[in-house]
Amino acid sequence: MSEVFCTHSNGMAVLTLRNEAKLNALTTGMLRALNGFLDEIESEAETRAVILTGAGDKAFCCGADIAEWGPLRPAEFARHWVRSGHRVFDRLARFSKPTIGAINGHAFGGGLELAACCDVRVMTPRATLALPEAKVGIVPGWSGTQRLTRLLPEPVVKEMALFGRRIGAERACALGFAAEVADDALSAAHEMAALLGDLSPQANELAKAMIHGAVGEDRNTAIETLGSAAAAASADRAEGVAAFLEKRSPKFDGS
């Protein structure tokens, strides 16, 4: 049975993909579960970071479950499967809290695209990255040609998508896709997340929004979030709300 499990400890939420019989391939149920957990974690002030990993030691996630999308008609595949995945992946990529991908095994296709949604990634030495969609007659559909190309050089993405070559952990680290290579990716991710204990959550959230604005990750939302945060902290906002509630004209002083 495929599932996503969520555990909490020391201000961290760990999301684990569990579909080991299919190398943690993603199902529609797992996508819904991921989205649900992200909604819950977003409102938990005590949770400072999210770590995403896969069950077992063979795979982080080897893509989408072909048994689910294979039988779909073209319109269903594009309209429902691809779009549903994008909604969840975009949700993770634009999450307000820091996210770490603990790539404990191979990350192929949708699994690589999922890992690309995390803020930083840690890989085990045996883990590899690949975009093998062409082997089954499709193309990357969950941002492999878009978001991934902002994280890896264009020729490297083409090497994977057009020629089917795998990228090893050391090379991924040298290219900046992985922050480090560690024998135990999950432990390394926990150590990295622990660093957040000495940092300001608000500063981190704002910095993340600013960086996303710079690279084009939901730029409009990033700009409006920063502007709204500044306005909300002003005396004018407090006066405007008070005037509305008291049914009087506001007296703004620009502070």
PDB file of C-alpha atoms in Angstrom:
ATOM      1  CA  MET A   1       0.000   0.000   0.000  1.00  0.00           C
ATOM      2  CA  SER A   2       1.412   3.376  -1.021  1.00  0.00           C
ATOM      3  CA  GLU A   3       1.314   6.154   1.527  1.00  0.00           C
ATOM      4  CA  VAL A   4       3.033   9.265   2.839  1.00  0.00           C
ATOM      5  CA  PHE A   5       3.973   9.361   6.510  1.00  0.00           C
ATOM      6  CA  CYS A   6       4.613  12.480   8.565  1.00  0.00           C
ATOM      7  CA  THR A   7       6.590  12.519  11.815  1.00  0.00           C
ATOM      8  CA  HIS A   8       7.613  15.441  14.001  1.00  0.00           C
ATOM      9  CA  SER A   9      10.669  15.913  16.216  1.00  0.00           C
ATOM     10  CA  ASN A  10      12.685  18.885  17.454  1.00  0.00           C
ATOM     11  CA  GLY A  11      10.861  21.406  15.308  1.00  0.00           C
ATOM     12  CA  MET A  12      11.160  19.337  12.133  1.00  0.00           C
ATOM     13  CA  ALA A  13       8.502  17.577  10.098  1.00  0.00           C
ATOM     14  CA  VAL A  14       9.713  14.556   8.120  1.00  0.00           C
ATOM     15  CA  LEU A  15       7.592  13.480   5.156  1.00  0.00           C
ATOM     16  CA  THR A  16       8.404   9.949   3.979  1.00  0.00           C
ATOM     17  CA  LEU A  17       7.218   8.482   0.682  1.00  0.00           C
ATOM     18  CA  ARG A  18       6.328   4.829   1.224  1.00  0.00           C
ATOM     19  CA  ASN A  19       5.709   2.763  -1.870  1.00  0.00           C
ATOM     20  CA  GLU A  20       8.783   0.557  -1.666  1.00  0.00           C
ATOM     21  CA  ALA A  21       7.407  -2.171  -3.940  1.00  0.00           C
ATOM     22  CA  LYS A  22       7.475   0.403  -6.750  1.00  0.00           C
ATOM     23  CA  LEU A  23      10.561   2.326  -5.602  1.00  0.00           C
ATOM     24  CA  ASN A  24       8.377   4.978  -3.954  1.00  0.00           C
ATOM     25  CA  ALA A  25       6.634   5.860  -7.221  1.00  0.00           C
ATOM     26  CA  LEU A  26       4.017   8.573  -6.759  1.00  0.00           C
ATOM     27  CA  THR A  27       0.308   7.800  -6.879  1.00  0.00           C
ATOM     28  CA  THR A  28      -2.618  10.205  -6.869  1.00  0.00           C
ATOM     29  CA  GLY A  29      -3.244   9.270  -3.245  1.00  0.00           C
ATOM     30  CA  MET A  30       0.328  10.135  -2.319  1.00  0.00           C
ATOM     31  CA  LEU A  31       0.055  13.490  -4.091  1.00  0.00           C
ATOM     32  CA  ARG A  32      -3.098  14.298  -2.128  1.00  0.00           C
ATOM     33  CA  ALA A  33      -1.435  13.221   1.120  1.00  0.00           C
ATOM     34  CA  LEU A  34       1.622  15.387   0.456  1.00  0.00           C
ATOM     35  CA  ASN A  35      -0.575  18.386  -0.195  1.00  0.00           C
ATOM     36  CA  GLY A  36      -2.593  17.755   2.958  1.00  0.00           C
ATOM     37  CA  PHE A  37       0.476  17.478   5.169  1.00  0.00           C
ATOM     38  CA  LEU A  38       1.929  20.680   3.712  1.00  0.00           C
ATOM     39  CA  ASP A  39      -1.304  22.494   4.556  1.00  0.00           C
ATOM     40  CA  GLU A  40      -1.089  21.265   8.152  1.00  0.00           C
ATOM     41  CA  ILE A  41       2.613  22.025   8.593  1.00  0.00           C
ATOM     42  CA  GLU A  42       2.264  25.536   7.139  1.00  0.00           C
ATOM     43  CA  SER A  43       0.215  26.635  10.151  1.00  0.00           C
ATOM     44  CA  GLU A  44       2.406  24.949  12.788  1.00  0.00           C
ATOM     45  CA  ALA A  45       4.508  27.698  14.333  1.00  0.00           C
ATOM     46  CA  GLU A  46       6.641  25.160  16.187  1.00  0.00           C
ATOM     47  CA  THR A  47       7.683  23.423  12.965  1.00  0.00           C
ATOM     48  CA  ARG A  48      10.732  25.159  11.541  1.00  0.00           C
ATOM     49  CA  ALA A  49      11.622  22.897   8.615  1.00  0.00           C
ATOM     50  CA  VAL A  50      10.351  20.101   6.396  1.00  0.00           C
ATOM     51  CA  ILE A  51      12.497  17.130   5.367  1.00  0.00           C
ATOM     52  CA  LEU A  52      11.306  15.020   2.456  1.00  0.00           C
ATOM     53  CA  THR A  53      12.678  11.520   1.925  1.00  0.00           C
ATOM     54  CA  GLY A  54      11.798   8.060   0.648  1.00  0.00           C
ATOM     55  CA  ALA A  55      11.373   4.772   2.477  1.00  0.00           C
ATOM     56  CA  GLY A  56      14.077   2.125   2.189  1.00  0.00           C
ATOM     57  CA  ASP A  57      17.569   2.532   0.789  1.00  0.00           C
ATOM     58  CA  LYS A  58      17.033   1.985  -2.933  1.00  0.00           C
ATOM     59  CA  ALA A  59      15.053   4.999  -4.042  1.00  0.00           C
ATOM     60  CA  PHE A  60      14.029   8.479  -3.001  1.00  0.00           C
ATOM     61  CA  CYS A  61      11.316   8.335  -5.659  1.00  0.00           C
ATOM     62  CA  CYS A  62      11.448   6.787  -9.114  1.00  0.00           C
ATOM     63  CA  GLY A  63       8.751   8.970 -10.616  1.00  0.00           C
ATOM     64  CA  ALA A  64       5.055   8.599 -11.199  1.00  0.00           C
ATOM     65  CA  ASP A  65       3.310   5.229 -10.967  1.00  0.00           C
ATOM     66  CA  ILE A  66       2.872   4.167 -14.591  1.00  0.00           C
ATOM     67  CA  ALA A  67       0.040   1.857 -13.578  1.00  0.00           C
ATOM     68  CA  GLU A  68      -1.985   4.972 -12.743  1.00  0.00           C
ATOM     69  CA  TRP A  69      -1.181   7.283 -15.619  1.00  0.00           C
ATOM     70  CA  GLY A  70      -0.565   4.675 -18.332  1.00  0.00           C
ATOM     71  CA  PRO A  71      -4.251   3.895 -19.027  1.00  0.00           C
ATOM     72  CA  LEU A  72      -5.311   7.569 -19.120  1.00  0.00           C
ATOM     73  CA  ARG A  73      -6.535   9.130 -22.360  1.00  0.00           C
ATOM     74  CA  PRO A  74      -4.345  12.022 -23.638  1.00  0.00           C
ATOM     75  CA  ALA A  75      -6.766  14.724 -22.434  1.00  0.00           C
ATOM     76  CA  GLU A  76      -7.077  13.102 -18.999  1.00  0.00           C
ATOM     77  CA  PHE A  77      -3.318  12.704 -18.739  1.00  0.00           C
ATOM     78  CA  ALA A  78      -2.665  16.360 -19.527  1.00  0.00           C
ATOM     79  CA  ARG A  79      -5.648  17.922 -17.769  1.00  0.00           C
ATOM     80  CA  HIS A  80      -5.698  15.880 -14.582  1.00  0.00           C
ATOM     81  CA  TRP A  81      -2.511  13.928 -13.961  1.00  0.00           C
ATOM     82  CA  VAL A  82       0.002  16.568 -15.055  1.00  0.00           C
ATOM     83  CA  ARG A  83      -1.899  19.487 -13.563  1.00  0.00           C
ATOM     84  CA  SER A  84      -2.550  17.688 -10.274  1.00  0.00           C
ATOM     85  CA  GLY A  85       1.154  16.994  -9.920  1.00  0.00           C
ATOM     86  CA  HIS A  86       2.026  20.598 -10.710  1.00  0.00           C
ATOM     87  CA  ARG A  87      -0.294  21.895  -8.005  1.00  0.00           C
ATOM     88  CA  VAL A  88       1.412  19.776  -5.352  1.00  0.00           C
ATOM     89  CA  PHE A  89       4.932  20.385  -6.628  1.00  0.00           C
ATOM     90  CA  ASP A  90       4.372  24.139  -6.832  1.00  0.00           C
ATOM     91  CA  ARG A  91       2.976  24.014  -3.295  1.00  0.00           C
ATOM     92  CA  LEU A  92       6.211  22.441  -2.068  1.00  0.00           C
ATOM     93  CA  ALA A  93       8.467  24.720  -4.110  1.00  0.00           C
ATOM     94  CA  ARG A  94       6.753  27.839  -2.735  1.00  0.00           C
ATOM     95  CA  PHE A  95       6.394  26.595   0.834  1.00  0.00           C
ATOM     96  CA  SER A  96       7.109  29.318   3.406  1.00  0.00           C
ATOM     97  CA  LYS A  97       9.327  27.173   5.639  1.00  0.00           C
ATOM     98  CA  PRO A  98      12.770  25.808   4.636  1.00  0.00           C
ATOM     99  CA  THR A  99      12.619  22.401   2.949  1.00  0.00           C
ATOM    100  CA  ILE A 100      15.343  19.778   2.608  1.00  0.00           C
ATOM    101  CA  GLY A 101      15.320  16.808   0.259  1.00  0.00           C
ATOM    102  CA  ALA A 102      17.079  13.792   1.788  1.00  0.00           C
ATOM    103  CA  ILE A 103      17.752  11.835  -1.389  1.00  0.00           C
ATOM    104  CA  ASN A 104      18.418   8.422   0.096  1.00  0.00           C
ATOM    105  CA  GLY A 105      18.376   6.616  -3.263  1.00  0.00           C
ATOM    106  CA  HIS A 106      17.633   7.118  -6.933  1.00  0.00           C
ATOM    107  CA  ALA A 107      15.515  10.103  -7.983  1.00  0.00           C
ATOM    108  CA  PHE A 108      14.119   9.547 -11.455  1.00  0.00           C
ATOM    109  CA  GLY A 109      11.548  11.444 -13.503  1.00  0.00           C
ATOM    110  CA  GLY A 110       8.883  12.832 -11.194  1.00  0.00           C
ATOM    111  CA  GLY A 111      11.095  11.936  -8.239  1.00  0.00           C
ATOM    112  CA  LEU A 112      13.838  14.213  -9.532  1.00  0.00           C
ATOM    113  CA  GLU A 113      11.266  16.911 -10.242  1.00  0.00           C
ATOM    114  CA  LEU A 114       9.999  16.536  -6.667  1.00  0.00           C
ATOM    115  CA  ALA A 115      13.513  16.831  -5.247  1.00  0.00           C
ATOM    116  CA  ALA A 116      14.016  19.982  -7.319  1.00  0.00           C
ATOM    117  CA  CYS A 117      11.140  21.605  -5.396  1.00  0.00           C
ATOM    118  CA  CYS A 118      13.091  21.468  -2.115  1.00  0.00           C
ATOM    119  CA  ASP A 119      15.242  24.418  -1.054  1.00  0.00           C
ATOM    120  CA  VAL A 120      18.356  22.255  -0.617  1.00  0.00           C
ATOM    121  CA  ARG A 121      19.180  18.608  -1.172  1.00  0.00           C
ATOM    122  CA  VAL A 122      21.455  16.016   0.443  1.00  0.00           C
ATOM    123  CA  MET A 123      22.325  12.852  -1.498  1.00  0.00           C
ATOM    124  CA  THR A 124      23.780   9.491  -0.557  1.00  0.00           C
ATOM    125  CA  PRO A 125      26.817   8.394  -2.620  1.00  0.00           C
ATOM    126  CA  ARG A 126      24.799   5.666  -4.379  1.00  0.00           C
ATOM    127  CA  ALA A 127      21.929   7.966  -5.403  1.00  0.00           C
ATOM    128  CA  THR A 128      21.568   8.986  -9.034  1.00  0.00           C
ATOM    129  CA  LEU A 129      19.391  11.453 -10.915  1.00  0.00           C
ATOM    130  CA  ALA A 130      17.660  10.778 -14.227  1.00  0.00           C
ATOM    131  CA  LEU A 131      14.888  11.905 -16.577  1.00  0.00           C
ATOM    132  CA  PRO A 132      13.963   8.604 -18.269  1.00  0.00           C
ATOM    133  CA  GLU A 133      10.565   9.679 -19.634  1.00  0.00           C
ATOM    134  CA  ALA A 134      11.578   9.207 -23.285  1.00  0.00           C
ATOM    135  CA  LYS A 135      11.984   5.473 -22.641  1.00  0.00           C
ATOM    136  CA  VAL A 136       8.206   5.209 -22.256  1.00  0.00           C
ATOM    137  CA  GLY A 137       7.333   7.764 -24.923  1.00  0.00           C
ATOM    138  CA  ILE A 138       6.566  10.826 -22.813  1.00  0.00           C
ATOM    139  CA  VAL A 139       8.366  13.978 -21.678  1.00  0.00           C
ATOM    140  CA  PRO A 140       9.026  15.430 -18.198  1.00  0.00           C
ATOM    141  CA  GLY A 141       5.703  16.869 -17.070  1.00  0.00           C
ATOM    142  CA  TRP A 142       6.177  18.101 -13.533  1.00  0.00           C
ATOM    143  CA  SER A 143       8.698  20.924 -14.177  1.00  0.00           C
ATOM    144  CA  GLY A 144      11.656  18.828 -15.327  1.00  0.00           C
ATOM    145  CA  THR A 145      12.201  21.092 -18.326  1.00  0.00           C
ATOM    146  CA  GLN A 146      11.398  24.274 -16.401  1.00  0.00           C
ATOM    147  CA  ARG A 147      12.274  24.447 -12.694  1.00  0.00           C
ATOM    148  CA  LEU A 148      15.070  21.873 -13.049  1.00  0.00           C
ATOM    149  CA  THR A 149      16.707  23.975 -15.764  1.00  0.00           C
ATOM    150  CA  ARG A 150      17.035  26.806 -13.238  1.00  0.00           C
ATOM    151  CA  LEU A 151      18.961  24.493 -10.916  1.00  0.00           C
ATOM    152  CA  LEU A 152      21.174  22.617 -13.378  1.00  0.00           C
ATOM    153  CA  PRO A 153      22.963  23.773 -16.534  1.00  0.00           C
ATOM    154  CA  GLU A 154      20.871  23.366 -19.679  1.00  0.00           C
ATOM    155  CA  PRO A 155      23.278  20.846 -21.270  1.00  0.00           C
ATOM    156  CA  VAL A 156      23.070  18.633 -18.177  1.00  0.00           C
ATOM    157  CA  VAL A 157      19.268  18.581 -18.265  1.00  0.00           C
ATOM    158  CA  LYS A 158      19.453  17.743 -21.978  1.00  0.00           C
ATOM    159  CA  GLU A 159      21.954  14.992 -21.230  1.00  0.00           C
ATOM    160  CA  MET A 160      19.386  13.361 -18.986  1.00  0.00           C
ATOM    161  CA  ALA A 161      16.202  14.139 -20.937  1.00  0.00           C
ATOM    162  CA  LEU A 162      17.499  13.551 -24.470  1.00  0.00           C
ATOM    163  CA  PHE A 163      20.125  10.852 -23.974  1.00  0.00           C
ATOM    164  CA  GLY A 164      18.842   9.097 -20.868  1.00  0.00           C
ATOM    165  CA  ARG A 165      22.102   9.453 -18.940  1.00  0.00           C
ATOM    166  CA  ARG A 166      22.193   9.353 -15.141  1.00  0.00           C
ATOM    167  CA  ILE A 167      23.939  11.930 -12.975  1.00  0.00           C
ATOM    168  CA  GLY A 168      25.757  10.648  -9.885  1.00  0.00           C
ATOM    169  CA  ALA A 169      25.784  12.236  -6.448  1.00  0.00           C
ATOM    170  CA  GLU A 170      29.300  13.669  -6.627  1.00  0.00           C
ATOM    171  CA  ARG A 171      28.598  15.349  -9.946  1.00  0.00           C
ATOM    172  CA  ALA A 172      25.241  16.640  -8.709  1.00  0.00           C
ATOM    173  CA  CYS A 173      27.032  18.173  -5.723  1.00  0.00           C
ATOM    174  CA  ALA A 174      29.728  19.720  -7.928  1.00  0.00           C
ATOM    175  CA  LEU A 175      26.992  21.269 -10.075  1.00  0.00           C
ATOM    176  CA  GLY A 176      25.322  22.761  -6.990  1.00  0.00           C
ATOM    177  CA  PHE A 177      22.159  20.664  -7.175  1.00  0.00           C
ATOM    178  CA  ALA A 178      23.056  18.846  -3.941  1.00  0.00           C
ATOM    179  CA  ALA A 179      24.378  20.692  -0.891  1.00  0.00           C
ATOM    180  CA  GLU A 180      26.386  17.683   0.208  1.00  0.00           C
ATOM    181  CA  VAL A 181      26.886  13.965  -0.203  1.00  0.00           C
ATOM    182  CA  ALA A 182      26.475  11.926   2.980  1.00  0.00           C
ATOM    183  CA  ASP A 183      26.266   8.223   3.757  1.00  0.00           C
ATOM    184  CA  ASP A 184      23.104   8.887   5.757  1.00  0.00           C
ATOM    185  CA  ALA A 185      21.178  11.570   3.878  1.00  0.00           C
ATOM    186  CA  LEU A 186      18.385  11.760   6.448  1.00  0.00           C
ATOM    187  CA  SER A 187      20.783  12.326   9.363  1.00  0.00           C
ATOM    188  CA  ALA A 188      22.614  14.987   7.356  1.00  0.00           C
ATOM    189  CA  ALA A 189      19.290  16.670   6.608  1.00  0.00           C
ATOM    190  CA  HIS A 190      18.429  16.655  10.328  1.00  0.00           C
ATOM    191  CA  GLU A 191      21.785  18.272  11.144  1.00  0.00           C
ATOM    192  CA  MET A 192      21.157  20.978   8.556  1.00  0.00           C
ATOM    193  CA  ALA A 193      17.625  21.619   9.814  1.00  0.00           C
ATOM    194  CA  ALA A 194      18.937  21.910  13.390  1.00  0.00           C
ATOM    195  CA  LEU A 195      20.844  25.039  12.330  1.00  0.00           C
ATOM    196  CA  LEU A 196      17.516  26.850  12.025  1.00  0.00           C
ATOM    197  CA  GLY A 197      17.200  26.902  15.824  1.00  0.00           C
ATOM    198  CA  ASP A 198      19.527  29.906  15.989  1.00  0.00           C
ATOM    199  CA  LEU A 199      17.928  31.775  13.079  1.00  0.00           C
ATOM    200  CA  SER A 200      14.892  34.025  12.739  1.00  0.00           C
ATOM    201  CA  PRO A 201      11.891  32.265  11.146  1.00  0.00           C
ATOM    202  CA  GLN A 202      10.552  35.571   9.827  1.00  0.00           C
ATOM    203  CA  ALA A 203      13.900  36.553   8.325  1.00  0.00           C
ATOM    204  CA  ASN A 204      14.144  33.151   6.658  1.00  0.00           C
ATOM    205  CA  GLU A 205      10.646  33.382   5.214  1.00  0.00           C
ATOM    206  CA  LEU A 206      11.331  36.838   3.803  1.00  0.00           C
ATOM    207  CA  ALA A 207      14.722  35.820   2.414  1.00  0.00           C
ATOM    208  CA  LYS A 208      13.157  32.803   0.717  1.00  0.00           C
ATOM    209  CA  ALA A 209      10.488  34.997  -0.903  1.00  0.00           C
ATOM    210  CA  MET A 210      13.141  37.445  -2.112  1.00  0.00           C
ATOM    211  CA  ILE A 211      15.270  34.685  -3.615  1.00  0.00           C
ATOM    212  CA  HIS A 212      12.223  33.181  -5.323  1.00  0.00           C
ATOM    213  CA  GLY A 213      11.417  36.578  -6.781  1.00  0.00           C
ATOM    214  CA  ALA A 214      14.928  36.811  -8.197  1.00  0.00           C
ATOM    215  CA  VAL A 215      14.825  33.415  -9.935  1.00  0.00           C
ATOM    216  CA  GLY A 216      11.226  33.658 -11.134  1.00  0.00           C
ATOM    217  CA  GLU A 217       9.666  31.118  -8.768  1.00  0.00           C
ATOM    218  CA  ASP A 218       6.182  32.622  -8.440  1.00  0.00           C
ATOM    219  CA  ARG A 219       7.614  36.157  -8.691  1.00  0.00           C
ATOM    220  CA  ASN A 220       4.241  37.936  -8.440  1.00  0.00           C
ATOM    221  CA  THR A 221       3.360  36.244  -5.159  1.00  0.00           C
ATOM    222  CA  ALA A 222       6.838  36.951  -3.764  1.00  0.00           C
ATOM    223  CA  ILE A 223       6.551  40.668  -4.553  1.00  0.00           C
ATOM    224  CA  GLU A 224       3.052  40.985  -3.122  1.00  0.00           C
ATOM    225  CA  THR A 225       3.967  38.978  -0.022  1.00  0.00           C
ATOM    226  CA  LEU A 226       6.887  41.271   0.755  1.00  0.00           C
ATOM    227  CA  GLY A 227       4.826  44.395   0.091  1.00  0.00           C
ATOM    228  CA  SER A 228       1.955  43.126   2.220  1.00  0.00           C
ATOM    229  CA  ALA A 229       4.305  42.259   5.086  1.00  0.00           C
ATOM    230  CA  ALA A 230       5.733  45.794   5.053  1.00  0.00           C
ATOM    231  CA  ALA A 231       2.267  47.359   4.943  1.00  0.00           C
ATOM    232  CA  ALA A 232       0.979  45.128   7.731  1.00  0.00           C
ATOM    233  CA  ALA A 233       3.776  46.299  10.029  1.00  0.00           C
ATOM    234  CA  SER A 234       2.973  49.989   9.527  1.00  0.00           C
ATOM    235  CA  ALA A 235       1.108  52.336  11.836  1.00  0.00           C
ATOM    236  CA  ASP A 236      -1.085  53.256   8.876  1.00  0.00           C
ATOM    237  CA  ARG A 237      -2.379  49.693   8.716  1.00  0.00           C
ATOM    238  CA  ALA A 238      -3.213  49.711  12.422  1.00  0.00           C
ATOM    239  CA  GLU A 239      -4.991  53.064  12.050  1.00  0.00           C
ATOM    240  CA  GLY A 240      -6.883  51.916   8.950  1.00  0.00           C
ATOM    241  CA  VAL A 241      -8.198  48.794  10.658  1.00  0.00           C
ATOM    242  CA  ALA A 242      -9.104  50.701  13.824  1.00  0.00           C
ATOM    243  CA  ALA A 243     -10.946  53.370  11.828  1.00  0.00           C
ATOM    244  CA  PHE A 244     -12.905  50.746   9.925  1.00  0.00           C
ATOM    245  CA  LEU A 245     -13.960  48.937  13.095  1.00  0.00           C
ATOM    246  CA  GLU A 246     -14.834  52.227  14.815  1.00  0.00           C
ATOM    247  CA  LYS A 247     -16.732  53.494  11.741  1.00  0.00           C
ATOM    248  CA  ARG A 248     -14.726  56.715  11.429  1.00  0.00           C
ATOM    249  CA  SER A 249     -12.426  58.306   8.898  1.00  0.00           C
ATOM    250  CA  PRO A 250      -8.776  57.186   9.265  1.00  0.00           C
ATOM    251  CA  LYS A 251      -6.023  59.645  10.213  1.00  0.00           C
ATOM    252  CA  PHE A 252      -2.907  58.367   8.455  1.00  0.00           C
ATOM    253  CA  ASP A 253       0.488  59.828   9.362  1.00  0.00           C
ATOM    254  CA  GLY A 254       2.611  57.710   7.025  1.00  0.00           C
ATOM    255  CA  SER A 255       4.468  55.870   9.771  1.00  0.00           C
TER     256      SER A 255
END
